[in-house]
C-alpha cells in the first residue's frame, strides 16, 4: 500500500469490485453516507477529504465519476489531468454540496501544491476528491478517507482506510 500517511488508520475495509457496476454500487453507498452526514453536520465541519491511490488505469476517475453521479451530478465529468482541478456544485437533498476533483499526476514537484492555492478548498465545507495525492508528498495532510485501487483479474480490489471519525462514519455505512 502507498505509505504517505504517517498516522495509523482508525478503520479499514476491503471491497471486491469485480466490474464497473460494483464500483458504481460502492460509490452509491458512499454518496448516501456523505449526504446523510450533511444532515447532521454544521457547515464549518462538513468538509471531507478523500484521497484516491492506485496506478494509471486502476479506476480512480471511474469511481469519482460514479460518486458525482450518485450525489446527483448530471452533467459531464472531465478527468482533471490537465486542469488539475474541476469544481462542481451538486444539488443534494441536504442542500448544495461543493465538490473539488483534483488530479495531481502532472505535478513535477510537490511544492507546486503551494503554488496552486488549492489548500483553501480543503478549509471549508467541500468534498475534496484527490487522485495522485502522492505527487504532493504529504503536503495535503491526513485525509478523512483513503481509497486504494488495485487490479485483480478483470476487476479491482478497493482497500479503504479511515483516518478521522468523519471518515470512519462514512466507511461504516458503506
Ligand atoms: P485511473 O483514473 O485510475 O487512471 P480510470 O478510472 O480512468 O483509471 O479507469 C481505467 C479503466 O478501468 C477504465 O477503462 C474503466 O472502465 C476500468 N474500470 C474501472 N473500474 C473497474 C472495475 N471495478 N472493474 C473493471 N474495470 C474497471
Ligand atoms: Mg484518473
XYZ file of C-alpha atoms and ligand atoms in Angstrom:
202
model
C 0.000 0.000 0.000
C 1.306 3.507 -0.728
C 2.524 4.858 2.596
C 2.403 8.642 2.569
C 0.053 8.932 5.538
C 2.000 8.860 8.775
C -0.742 8.031 11.265
C -2.400 4.629 11.628
C -5.950 4.348 10.276
C -8.913 4.218 12.671
C -10.504 1.574 10.489
C -10.048 -0.305 7.237
C -12.384 -2.201 4.927
C -11.693 -4.099 1.731
C -14.231 -4.334 -1.087
C -14.129 -6.603 -4.147
C -15.135 -4.614 -7.245
C -15.318 -7.284 -9.972
C -16.733 -4.864 -12.565
C -17.761 -1.246 -13.050
C -21.245 -1.990 -11.733
C -19.620 -2.927 -8.413
C -17.698 0.366 -8.431
C -20.997 2.183 -9.031
C -22.638 0.320 -6.135
C -19.805 1.260 -3.762
C -19.969 4.892 -4.980
C -23.738 4.965 -4.382
C -23.258 3.747 -0.801
C -20.535 6.320 -0.174
C -22.686 9.095 -1.693
C -25.540 8.116 0.607
C -23.210 8.250 3.619
C -21.903 11.689 2.579
C -25.386 13.174 2.087
C -26.654 11.649 5.343
C -23.711 13.231 7.147
C -24.630 16.666 5.704
C -27.961 16.412 7.532
C -26.389 16.465 10.984
C -23.075 18.276 10.496
C -22.735 22.049 10.686
C -21.150 23.673 7.637
C -17.897 24.502 9.442
C -17.190 20.783 9.943
C -18.852 19.426 6.812
C -15.702 19.219 4.650
C -14.468 15.766 3.677
C -11.039 14.986 2.234
C -10.816 11.758 0.228
C -7.616 10.555 -1.443
C -7.653 8.010 -4.271
C -4.498 5.996 -4.903
C -3.581 3.354 -7.463
C -1.695 3.078 -10.742
C -2.823 4.599 -14.048
C -5.933 2.719 -15.121
C -6.706 1.448 -11.610
C -10.174 3.020 -11.750
C -9.819 6.219 -9.682
C -11.600 8.508 -12.157
C -14.275 5.856 -12.745
C -15.010 5.826 -9.003
C -15.078 9.641 -8.794
C -17.408 9.828 -11.807
C -19.742 7.259 -10.227
C -19.660 9.146 -6.920
C -20.506 12.503 -8.533
C -23.406 10.886 -10.417
C -24.647 9.157 -7.261
C -24.540 12.512 -5.455
C -26.814 13.928 -8.156
C -24.474 15.486 -10.730
C -25.990 15.066 -14.181
C -23.505 16.883 -16.426
C -20.145 15.844 -17.758
C -17.303 14.690 -15.539
C -13.972 15.619 -17.073
C -10.793 13.985 -15.841
C -8.796 16.918 -14.415
C -5.491 15.563 -15.723
C -4.648 18.861 -17.426
C -6.685 21.346 -15.413
C -5.521 19.725 -12.104
C -8.885 20.627 -10.510
C -12.525 20.506 -11.634
C -15.091 22.189 -9.348
C -18.758 21.160 -9.004
C -21.768 22.390 -7.059
C -24.109 19.457 -6.639
C -27.747 19.828 -5.580
C -28.401 17.169 -2.967
C -31.495 16.604 -0.803
C -29.494 18.234 2.041
C -28.509 21.344 0.068
C -25.720 22.306 -2.303
C -22.515 20.303 -1.892
C -19.345 21.916 -3.274
C -17.016 19.279 -4.720
C -13.447 19.644 -5.980
C -11.968 16.825 -8.055
C -8.161 17.013 -8.205
C -5.679 15.024 -10.277
C -2.102 15.842 -9.273
C -0.483 13.421 -11.729
C 1.184 16.260 -13.625
C 2.908 17.766 -10.606
C 6.638 17.798 -11.368
C 7.425 18.847 -7.801
C 5.335 18.521 -4.606
C 5.967 22.233 -3.879
C 3.552 23.015 -6.748
C 0.865 22.255 -4.185
C 1.594 25.603 -2.515
C 1.659 27.493 -5.842
C -1.767 26.269 -6.910
C -3.575 27.704 -3.885
C -5.720 24.549 -3.710
C -5.224 24.387 0.054
C -8.091 26.856 0.607
C -10.581 24.391 -0.903
C -9.884 21.991 1.987
C -10.743 24.517 4.695
C -14.474 24.858 4.029
C -17.456 22.569 3.652
C -16.403 20.977 0.345
C -15.935 17.352 -0.588
C -12.354 17.155 -1.920
C -11.503 14.121 -4.050
C -7.790 13.817 -4.839
C -6.272 11.474 -7.419
C -2.488 11.022 -7.189
C -2.125 12.563 -3.690
C 1.394 11.023 -3.583
C 2.510 13.716 -6.063
C 2.129 16.282 -3.280
C 4.270 14.111 -0.998
C 2.363 14.570 2.261
C 1.651 18.309 1.818
C -2.078 17.553 1.620
C -2.158 16.402 5.223
C -4.058 13.440 6.566
C -7.266 12.639 4.661
C -10.558 11.595 6.224
C -10.586 8.616 3.880
C -8.120 6.951 1.590
C -9.262 4.680 -1.218
C -6.648 2.406 -2.800
C -7.494 0.572 -6.019
C -5.604 -2.418 -7.411
C -6.325 -4.599 -10.443
C -7.363 -8.173 -9.626
C -8.083 -10.228 -12.719
C -10.500 -8.165 -14.838
C -11.805 -6.340 -11.762
C -10.439 -4.287 -8.896
C -9.818 -4.572 -5.173
C -10.604 -1.460 -3.141
C -8.872 -1.023 0.216
C -10.431 1.805 2.218
C -8.815 3.421 5.254
C -10.413 5.976 7.574
C -8.133 8.394 9.439
C -10.748 10.542 11.177
C -14.084 9.893 12.935
C -15.843 11.552 9.973
C -14.132 9.180 7.538
C -14.878 6.211 9.769
C -18.565 7.108 9.977
C -18.777 7.209 6.172
C -16.869 3.946 5.817
C -19.019 2.146 8.366
C -22.171 2.959 6.455
C -20.838 1.742 3.079
P -7.473 5.933 -13.294
O -8.247 7.192 -13.062
O -7.135 5.213 -12.020
O -6.255 6.133 -14.140
P -9.812 5.105 -14.854
O -10.901 5.379 -13.892
O -9.609 6.049 -15.971
O -8.411 4.892 -14.098
O -10.181 3.631 -15.361
C -9.383 2.852 -16.200
C -10.207 1.703 -16.735
O -10.595 0.795 -15.700
C -11.474 2.123 -17.446
O -11.445 1.543 -18.728
C -12.588 1.517 -16.631
O -13.605 1.060 -17.467
C -11.914 0.368 -15.924
N -12.533 0.042 -14.612
C -12.783 0.910 -13.609
N -13.296 0.274 -12.537
C -13.376 -1.031 -12.845
C -13.828 -2.217 -12.136
N -14.282 -2.150 -10.881
N -13.740 -3.395 -12.777
C -13.256 -3.449 -14.034
N -12.825 -2.396 -14.764
C -12.883 -1.192 -14.188
Mg -7.702 9.228 -13.367
